[in-house]
mmCIF file of C-alpha atoms in Angstrom:
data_model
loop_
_atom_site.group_PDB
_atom_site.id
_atom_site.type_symbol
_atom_site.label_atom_id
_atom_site.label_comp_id
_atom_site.label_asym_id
_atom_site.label_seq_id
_atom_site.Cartn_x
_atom_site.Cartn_y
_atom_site.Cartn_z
ATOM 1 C CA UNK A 1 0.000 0.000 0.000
ATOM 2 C CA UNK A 2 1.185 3.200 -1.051
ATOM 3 C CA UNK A 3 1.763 6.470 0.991
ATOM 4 C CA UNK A 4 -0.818 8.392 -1.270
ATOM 5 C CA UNK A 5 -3.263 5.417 -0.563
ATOM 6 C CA UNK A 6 -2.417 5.627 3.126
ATOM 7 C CA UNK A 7 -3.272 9.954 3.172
ATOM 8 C CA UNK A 8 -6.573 8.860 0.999
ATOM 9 C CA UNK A 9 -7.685 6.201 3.693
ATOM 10 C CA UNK A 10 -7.214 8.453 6.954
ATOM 11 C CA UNK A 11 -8.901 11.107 5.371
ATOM 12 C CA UNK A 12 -11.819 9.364 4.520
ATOM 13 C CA UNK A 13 -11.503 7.697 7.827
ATOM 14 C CA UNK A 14 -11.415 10.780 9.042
ATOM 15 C CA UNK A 15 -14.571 12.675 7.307
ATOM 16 C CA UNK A 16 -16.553 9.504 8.808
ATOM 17 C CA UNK A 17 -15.970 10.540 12.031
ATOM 18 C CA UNK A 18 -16.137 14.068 12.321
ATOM 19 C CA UNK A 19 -20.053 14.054 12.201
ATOM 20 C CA UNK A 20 -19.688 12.598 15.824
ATOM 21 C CA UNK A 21 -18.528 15.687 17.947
ATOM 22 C CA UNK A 22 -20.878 18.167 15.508
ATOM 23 C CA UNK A 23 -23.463 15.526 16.723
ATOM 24 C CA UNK A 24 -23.066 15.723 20.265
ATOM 25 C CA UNK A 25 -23.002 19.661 19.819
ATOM 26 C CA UNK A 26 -26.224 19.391 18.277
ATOM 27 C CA UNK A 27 -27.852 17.202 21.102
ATOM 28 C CA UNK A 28 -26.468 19.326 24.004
ATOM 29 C CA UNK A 29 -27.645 22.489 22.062
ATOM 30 C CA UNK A 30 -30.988 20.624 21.871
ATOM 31 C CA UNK A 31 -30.859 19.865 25.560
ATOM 32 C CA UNK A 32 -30.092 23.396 26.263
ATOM 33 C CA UNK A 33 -32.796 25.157 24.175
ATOM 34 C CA UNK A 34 -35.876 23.030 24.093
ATOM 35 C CA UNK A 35 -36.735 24.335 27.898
ATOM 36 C CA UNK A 36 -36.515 27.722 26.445
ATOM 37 C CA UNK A 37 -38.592 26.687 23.942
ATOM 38 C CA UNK A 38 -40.684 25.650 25.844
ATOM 39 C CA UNK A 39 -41.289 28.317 28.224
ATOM 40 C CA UNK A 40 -41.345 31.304 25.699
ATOM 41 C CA UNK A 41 -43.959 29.102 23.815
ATOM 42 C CA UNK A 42 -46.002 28.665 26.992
ATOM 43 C CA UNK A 43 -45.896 32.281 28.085
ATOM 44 C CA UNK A 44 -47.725 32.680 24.921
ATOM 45 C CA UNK A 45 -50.739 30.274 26.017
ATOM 46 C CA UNK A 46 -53.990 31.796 28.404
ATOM 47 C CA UNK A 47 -55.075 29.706 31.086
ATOM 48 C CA UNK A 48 -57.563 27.150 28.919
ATOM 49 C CA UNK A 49 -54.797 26.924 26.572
ATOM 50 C CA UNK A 50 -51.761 26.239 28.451
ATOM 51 C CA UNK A 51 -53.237 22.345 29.271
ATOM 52 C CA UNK A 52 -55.110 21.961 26.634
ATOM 53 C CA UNK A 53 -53.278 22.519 23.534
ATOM 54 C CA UNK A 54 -50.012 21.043 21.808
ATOM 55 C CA UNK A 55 -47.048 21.330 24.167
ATOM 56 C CA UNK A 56 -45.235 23.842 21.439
ATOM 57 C CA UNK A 57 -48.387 25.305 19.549
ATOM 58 C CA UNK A 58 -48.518 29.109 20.507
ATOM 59 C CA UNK A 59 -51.119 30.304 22.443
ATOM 60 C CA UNK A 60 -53.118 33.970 21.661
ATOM 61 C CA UNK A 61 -52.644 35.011 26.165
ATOM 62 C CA UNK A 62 -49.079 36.417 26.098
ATOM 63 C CA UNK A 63 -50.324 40.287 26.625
ATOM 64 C CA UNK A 64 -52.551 39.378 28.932
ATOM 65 C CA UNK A 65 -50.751 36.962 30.704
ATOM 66 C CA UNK A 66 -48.316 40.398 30.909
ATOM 67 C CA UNK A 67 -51.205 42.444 32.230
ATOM 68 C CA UNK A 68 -52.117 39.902 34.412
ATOM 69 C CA UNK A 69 -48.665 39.950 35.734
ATOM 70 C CA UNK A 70 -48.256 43.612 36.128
ATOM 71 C CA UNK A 71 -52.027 43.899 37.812
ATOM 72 C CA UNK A 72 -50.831 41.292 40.644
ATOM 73 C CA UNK A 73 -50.127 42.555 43.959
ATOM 74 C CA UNK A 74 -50.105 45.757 42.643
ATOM 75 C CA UNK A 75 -46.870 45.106 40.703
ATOM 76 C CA UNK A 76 -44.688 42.997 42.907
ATOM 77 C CA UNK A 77 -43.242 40.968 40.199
ATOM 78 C CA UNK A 78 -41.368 44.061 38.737
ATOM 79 C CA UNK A 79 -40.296 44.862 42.770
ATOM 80 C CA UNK A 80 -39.003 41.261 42.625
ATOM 81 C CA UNK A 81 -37.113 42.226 39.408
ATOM 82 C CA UNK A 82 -35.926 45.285 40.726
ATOM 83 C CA UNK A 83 -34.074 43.558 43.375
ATOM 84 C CA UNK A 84 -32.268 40.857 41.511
ATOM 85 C CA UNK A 85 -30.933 43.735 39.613
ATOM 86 C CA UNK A 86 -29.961 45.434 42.534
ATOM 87 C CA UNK A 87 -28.315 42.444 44.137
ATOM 88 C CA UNK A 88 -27.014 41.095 40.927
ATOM 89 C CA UNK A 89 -25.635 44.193 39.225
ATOM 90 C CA UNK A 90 -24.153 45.566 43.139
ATOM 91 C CA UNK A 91 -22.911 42.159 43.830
ATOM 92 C CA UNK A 92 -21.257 40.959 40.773
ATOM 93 C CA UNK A 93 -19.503 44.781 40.552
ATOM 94 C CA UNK A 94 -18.457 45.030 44.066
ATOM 95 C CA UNK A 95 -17.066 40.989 43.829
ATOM 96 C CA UNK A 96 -15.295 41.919 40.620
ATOM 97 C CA UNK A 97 -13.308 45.042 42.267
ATOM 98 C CA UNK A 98 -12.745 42.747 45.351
ATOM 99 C CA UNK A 99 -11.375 39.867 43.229
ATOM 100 C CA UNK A 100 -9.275 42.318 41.364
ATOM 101 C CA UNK A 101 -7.631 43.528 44.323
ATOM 102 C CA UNK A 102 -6.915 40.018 45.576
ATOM 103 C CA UNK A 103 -6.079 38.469 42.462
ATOM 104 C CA UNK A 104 -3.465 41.040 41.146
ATOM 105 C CA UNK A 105 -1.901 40.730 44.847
ATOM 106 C CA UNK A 106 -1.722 37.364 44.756
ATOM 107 C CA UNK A 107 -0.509 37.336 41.203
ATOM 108 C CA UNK A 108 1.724 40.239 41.139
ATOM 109 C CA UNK A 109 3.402 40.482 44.792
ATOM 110 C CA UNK A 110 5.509 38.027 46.025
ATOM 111 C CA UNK A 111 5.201 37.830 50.294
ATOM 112 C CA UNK A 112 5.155 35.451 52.998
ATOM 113 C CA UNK A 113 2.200 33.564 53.193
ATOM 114 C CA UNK A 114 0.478 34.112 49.376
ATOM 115 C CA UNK A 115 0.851 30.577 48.619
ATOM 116 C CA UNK A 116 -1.008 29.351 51.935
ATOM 117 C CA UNK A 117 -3.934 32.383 51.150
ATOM 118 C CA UNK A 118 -3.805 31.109 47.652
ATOM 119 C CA UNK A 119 -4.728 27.370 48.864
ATOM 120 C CA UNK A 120 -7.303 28.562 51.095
ATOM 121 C CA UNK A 121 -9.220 30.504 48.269
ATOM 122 C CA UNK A 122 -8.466 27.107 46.486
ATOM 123 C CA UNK A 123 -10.345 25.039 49.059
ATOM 124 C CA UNK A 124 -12.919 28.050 48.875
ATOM 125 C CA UNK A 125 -13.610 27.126 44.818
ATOM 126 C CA UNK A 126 -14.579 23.424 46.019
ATOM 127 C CA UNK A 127 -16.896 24.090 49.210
ATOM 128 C CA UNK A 128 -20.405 24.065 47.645
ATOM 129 C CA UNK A 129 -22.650 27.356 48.551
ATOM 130 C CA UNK A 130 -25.287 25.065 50.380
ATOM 131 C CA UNK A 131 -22.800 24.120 53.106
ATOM 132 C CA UNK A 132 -22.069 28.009 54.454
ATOM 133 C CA UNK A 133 -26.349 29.427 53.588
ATOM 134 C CA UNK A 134 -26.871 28.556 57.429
ATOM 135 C CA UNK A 135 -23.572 29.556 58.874
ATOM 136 C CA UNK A 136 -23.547 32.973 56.913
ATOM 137 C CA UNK A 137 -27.417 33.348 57.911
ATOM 138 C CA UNK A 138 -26.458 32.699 61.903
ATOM 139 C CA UNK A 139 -23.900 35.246 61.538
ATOM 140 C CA UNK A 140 -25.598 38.095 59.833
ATOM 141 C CA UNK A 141 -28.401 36.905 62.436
ATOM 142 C CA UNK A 142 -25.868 37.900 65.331
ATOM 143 C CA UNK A 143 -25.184 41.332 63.600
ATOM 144 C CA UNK A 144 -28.905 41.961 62.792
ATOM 145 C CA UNK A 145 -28.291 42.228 59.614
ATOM 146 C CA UNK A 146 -30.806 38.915 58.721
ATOM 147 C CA UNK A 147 -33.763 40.118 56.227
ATOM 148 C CA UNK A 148 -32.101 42.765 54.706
ATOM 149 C CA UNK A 149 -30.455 43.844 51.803
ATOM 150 C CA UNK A 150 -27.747 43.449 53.506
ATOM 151 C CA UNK A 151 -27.947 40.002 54.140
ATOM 152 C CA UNK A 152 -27.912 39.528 50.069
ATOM 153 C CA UNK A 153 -24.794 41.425 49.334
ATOM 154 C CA UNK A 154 -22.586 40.668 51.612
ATOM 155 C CA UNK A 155 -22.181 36.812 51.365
ATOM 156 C CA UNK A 156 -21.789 37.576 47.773
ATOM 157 C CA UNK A 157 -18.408 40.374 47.589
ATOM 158 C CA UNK A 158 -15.934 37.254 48.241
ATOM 159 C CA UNK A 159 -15.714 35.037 45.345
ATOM 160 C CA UNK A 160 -13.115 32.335 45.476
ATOM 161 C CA UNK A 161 -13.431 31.535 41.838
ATOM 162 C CA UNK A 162 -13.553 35.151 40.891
ATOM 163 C CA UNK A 163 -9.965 35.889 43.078
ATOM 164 C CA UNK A 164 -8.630 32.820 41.438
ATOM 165 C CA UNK A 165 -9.232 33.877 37.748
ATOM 166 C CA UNK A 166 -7.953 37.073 38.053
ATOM 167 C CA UNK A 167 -4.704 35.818 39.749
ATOM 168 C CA UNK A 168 -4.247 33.713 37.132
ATOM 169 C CA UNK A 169 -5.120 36.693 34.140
ATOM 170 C CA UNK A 170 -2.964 38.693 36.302
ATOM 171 C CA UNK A 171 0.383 36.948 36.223
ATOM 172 C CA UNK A 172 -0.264 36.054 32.484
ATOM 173 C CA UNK A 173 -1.314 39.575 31.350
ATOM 174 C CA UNK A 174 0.758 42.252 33.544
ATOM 175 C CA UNK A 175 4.531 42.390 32.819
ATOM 176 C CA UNK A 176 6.749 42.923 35.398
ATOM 177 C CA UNK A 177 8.929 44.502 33.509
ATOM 178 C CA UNK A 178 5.912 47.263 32.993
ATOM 179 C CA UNK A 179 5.558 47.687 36.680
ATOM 180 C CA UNK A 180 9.507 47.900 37.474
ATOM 181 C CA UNK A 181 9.196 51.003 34.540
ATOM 182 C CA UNK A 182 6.204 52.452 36.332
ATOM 183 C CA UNK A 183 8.081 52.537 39.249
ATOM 184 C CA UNK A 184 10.943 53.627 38.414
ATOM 185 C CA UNK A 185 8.893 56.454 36.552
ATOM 186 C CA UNK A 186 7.609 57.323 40.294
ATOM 187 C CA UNK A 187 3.989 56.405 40.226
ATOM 188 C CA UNK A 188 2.621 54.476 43.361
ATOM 189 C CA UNK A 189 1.267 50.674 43.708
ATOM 190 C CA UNK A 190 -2.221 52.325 44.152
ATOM 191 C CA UNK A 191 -1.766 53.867 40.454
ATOM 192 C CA UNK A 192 0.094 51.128 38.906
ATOM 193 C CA UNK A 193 -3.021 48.990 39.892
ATOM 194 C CA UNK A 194 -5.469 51.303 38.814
ATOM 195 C CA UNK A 195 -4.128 52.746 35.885
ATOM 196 C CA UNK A 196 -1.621 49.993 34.151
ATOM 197 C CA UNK A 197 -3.263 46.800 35.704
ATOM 198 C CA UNK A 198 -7.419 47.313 35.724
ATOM 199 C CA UNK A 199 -7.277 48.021 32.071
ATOM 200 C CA UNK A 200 -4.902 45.229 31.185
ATOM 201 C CA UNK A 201 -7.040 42.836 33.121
ATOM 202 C CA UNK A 202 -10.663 44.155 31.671
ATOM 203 C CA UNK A 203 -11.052 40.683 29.732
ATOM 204 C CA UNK A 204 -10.809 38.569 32.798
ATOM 205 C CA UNK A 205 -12.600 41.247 35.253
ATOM 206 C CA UNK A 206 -15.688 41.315 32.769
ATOM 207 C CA UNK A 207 -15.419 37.418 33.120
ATOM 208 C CA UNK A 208 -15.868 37.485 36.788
ATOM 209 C CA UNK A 209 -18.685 40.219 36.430
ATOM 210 C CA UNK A 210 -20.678 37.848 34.241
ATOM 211 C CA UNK A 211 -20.218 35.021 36.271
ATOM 212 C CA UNK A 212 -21.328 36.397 39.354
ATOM 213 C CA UNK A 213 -23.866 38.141 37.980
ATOM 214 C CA UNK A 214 -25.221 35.212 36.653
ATOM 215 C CA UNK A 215 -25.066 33.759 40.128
ATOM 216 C CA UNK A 216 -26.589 35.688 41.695
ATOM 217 C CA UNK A 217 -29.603 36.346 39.240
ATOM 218 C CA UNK A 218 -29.997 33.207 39.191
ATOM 219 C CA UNK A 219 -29.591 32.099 43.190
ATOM 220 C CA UNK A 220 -32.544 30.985 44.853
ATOM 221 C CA UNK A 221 -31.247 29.189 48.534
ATOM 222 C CA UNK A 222 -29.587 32.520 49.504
ATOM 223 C CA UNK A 223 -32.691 34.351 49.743
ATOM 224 C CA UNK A 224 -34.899 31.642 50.906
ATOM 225 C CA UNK A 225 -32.781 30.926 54.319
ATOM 226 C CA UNK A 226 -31.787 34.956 54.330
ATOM 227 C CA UNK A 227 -35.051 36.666 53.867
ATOM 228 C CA UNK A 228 -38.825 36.661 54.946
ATOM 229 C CA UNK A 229 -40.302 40.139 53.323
ATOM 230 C CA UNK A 230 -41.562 39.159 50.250
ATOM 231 C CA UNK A 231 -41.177 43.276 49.352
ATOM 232 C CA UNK A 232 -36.897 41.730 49.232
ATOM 233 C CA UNK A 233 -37.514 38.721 47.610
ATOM 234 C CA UNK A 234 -35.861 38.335 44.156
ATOM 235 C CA UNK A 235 -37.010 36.948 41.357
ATOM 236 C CA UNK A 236 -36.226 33.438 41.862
ATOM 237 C CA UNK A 237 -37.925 33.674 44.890
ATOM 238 C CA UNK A 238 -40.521 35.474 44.166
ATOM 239 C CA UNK A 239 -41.678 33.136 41.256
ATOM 240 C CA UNK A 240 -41.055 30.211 43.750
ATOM 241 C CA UNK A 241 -43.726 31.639 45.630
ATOM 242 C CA UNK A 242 -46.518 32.134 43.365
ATOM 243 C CA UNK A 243 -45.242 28.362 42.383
ATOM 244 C CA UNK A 244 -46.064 27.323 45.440
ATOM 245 C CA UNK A 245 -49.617 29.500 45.556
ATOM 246 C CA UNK A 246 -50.080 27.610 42.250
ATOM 247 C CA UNK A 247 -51.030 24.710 43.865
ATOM 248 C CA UNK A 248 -54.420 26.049 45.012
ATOM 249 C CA UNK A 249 -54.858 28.672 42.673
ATOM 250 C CA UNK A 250 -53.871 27.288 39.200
ATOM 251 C CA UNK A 251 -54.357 30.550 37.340
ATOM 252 C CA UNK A 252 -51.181 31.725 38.671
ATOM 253 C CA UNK A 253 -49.244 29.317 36.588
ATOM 254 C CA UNK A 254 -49.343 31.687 33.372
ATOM 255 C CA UNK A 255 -48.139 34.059 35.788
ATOM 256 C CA UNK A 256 -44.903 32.077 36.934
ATOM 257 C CA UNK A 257 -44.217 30.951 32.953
ATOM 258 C CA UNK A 258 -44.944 34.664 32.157
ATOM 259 C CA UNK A 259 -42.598 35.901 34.881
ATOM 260 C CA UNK A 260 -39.747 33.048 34.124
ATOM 261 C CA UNK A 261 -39.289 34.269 30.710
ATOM 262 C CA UNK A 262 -38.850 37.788 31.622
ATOM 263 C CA UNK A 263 -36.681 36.663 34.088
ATOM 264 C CA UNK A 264 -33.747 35.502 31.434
ATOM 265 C CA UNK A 265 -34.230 38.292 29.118
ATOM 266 C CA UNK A 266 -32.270 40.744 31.045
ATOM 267 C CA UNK A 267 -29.268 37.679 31.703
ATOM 268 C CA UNK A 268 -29.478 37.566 27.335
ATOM 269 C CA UNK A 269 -29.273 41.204 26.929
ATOM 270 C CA UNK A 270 -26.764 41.760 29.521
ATOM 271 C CA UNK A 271 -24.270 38.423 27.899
ATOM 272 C CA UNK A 272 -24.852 40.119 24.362
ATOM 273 C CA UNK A 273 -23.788 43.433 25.702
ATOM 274 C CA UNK A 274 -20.995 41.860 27.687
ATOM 275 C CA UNK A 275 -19.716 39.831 24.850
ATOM 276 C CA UNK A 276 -19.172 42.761 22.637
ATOM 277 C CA UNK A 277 -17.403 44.960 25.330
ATOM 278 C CA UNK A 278 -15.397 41.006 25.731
ATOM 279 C CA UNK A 279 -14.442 40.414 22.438
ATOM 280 C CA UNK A 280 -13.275 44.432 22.419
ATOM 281 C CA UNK A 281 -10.788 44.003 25.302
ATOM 282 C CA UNK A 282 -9.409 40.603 23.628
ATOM 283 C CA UNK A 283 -8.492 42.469 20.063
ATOM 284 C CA UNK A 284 -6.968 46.074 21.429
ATOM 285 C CA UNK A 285 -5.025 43.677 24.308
ATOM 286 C CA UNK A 286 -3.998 41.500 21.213
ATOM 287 C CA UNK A 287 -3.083 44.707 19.340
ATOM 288 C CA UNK A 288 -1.218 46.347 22.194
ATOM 289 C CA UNK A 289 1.015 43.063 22.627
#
């Protein structure tokens, strides 16, 4: 058998088998979407239609299942909106400028001790968030701080993922050599971090952002063991109690389909705005290197 013969048979070979990853793409993409489907098809169904009709035939309800929405409890859904915004947006911004701080120190500075913090925040990555809900809630509890907003924002500054993934972006992205020359040019640490490193670091800072933005949009055991005014209550919770209220009153069901696709269309908008400000930082640091 020839070399040429050889090329011709592993490329064939080859061809045959490359349908298998696109494949799996295409099932997990499936997996992914058809809940989403699902739900913006549903939100479009009225009360007689949401049982009675074909599971993804659209429905003729979707304003009023809106009005409906808006009308209930004099507009507490939008309250319930307002705050995952509030904790979301707050959170994910204070736990980015936190996990900058931490992760260009730990990546930048060389000092007794980093490596041993550095484990710790390690260990941090692996302890699930259900195993610290009731600690942190007995300890905001002892500084009266349970059932407030508070109580939402603070568990959420410290993320040991977040200070990991900047470390890492730090010591790959920010020369030494640049921070010897801004030194030696007299600025301070304060304004080599703030002017030399936050900018180089966007890309991973914006990373950290989304993540814990996502988070905590998206966290519901927080705010069930931290808060009992339903005027606090995020969206998560909020739609797990008119879930709950479904069970005797099954009208409220359009509501909580209604309200769950609202609830991902500012997480969309907010990745599509994030991706473009993303893929911005990536070229210009690209460019500058």
């Amino acid at each position: 058998m020839t070399p040429l013969t050889l090329t011709a048979d592993t490329t064939a070979k080859a061809r045959r088998t490359a349908w298998v990853p696109t494949l799996v793409l295409i099932l997990g993409a499936l997996y992914c979407l058809i809940p989403i489907a699902w739900v913006v098809v549903a939100a479009t169904k009225d009360r007689s239609e949401l049982f009675s009709t074909f599971t993804f035939a659209p429905g003729s309800g979707f304003l009023q299942n809106l009005s409906d929405l808006t009308a209930y409890r004099d507009g507490i859904f939008w309250r319930w909106m307002a705050n995952s915004a509030f904790y979301a947006g707050l959170g994910a911004l204070l736990s980015a400028a936190v996990s900058a701080a931490g992760g260009y120190a730990l990546g930048r500075y060389s000092f007794r001790g980093r490596e041993a913090i550095f484990k710790m925040i390690l260990a941090g990555v692996l302890v699930p968030s259900i195993v610290l809900a009731v600690p942190q809630y007995l300890l905001l509890s002892k500084l009266g701080m349970a059932d407030s907003y508070w109580s939402m924002l603070l568990p959420s500054i410290l993320s040991p993922y977040g200070v990991y993934l900047v470390r890492i972006y730090a010591a790959a992205s920010v020369p030494a050599e640049l921070m010897e020359a801004a030194r030696m040019d007299g600025a301070s640490e304060w304004r080599i971090f703030s002017r030399i490193a936050v900018p180089m670091m966007m890309p991973g800072l914006i990373t950290v952002f989304l993540f814990q933005f996502v988070g905590i949009w998206n966290n519901f055991l927080l705010p069930f063991v931290m808060l009992a005014d339903d005027e606090k209550f995020p969206i998560t919770l909020g739609l797990y109690t008119l879930l709950a209220q479904g069970a005797s009153q099954p009208a409220l069901y359009t509501l909580v389909i209604t309200g769950c696709l609202l609830a991902i269309v500012p997480l969309i908008g907010l990745f599509l705005v994030i991706q473009r400000f993303w893929s911005l930082d990536l070229m210009s640091g690209s460019v500058k290197a």
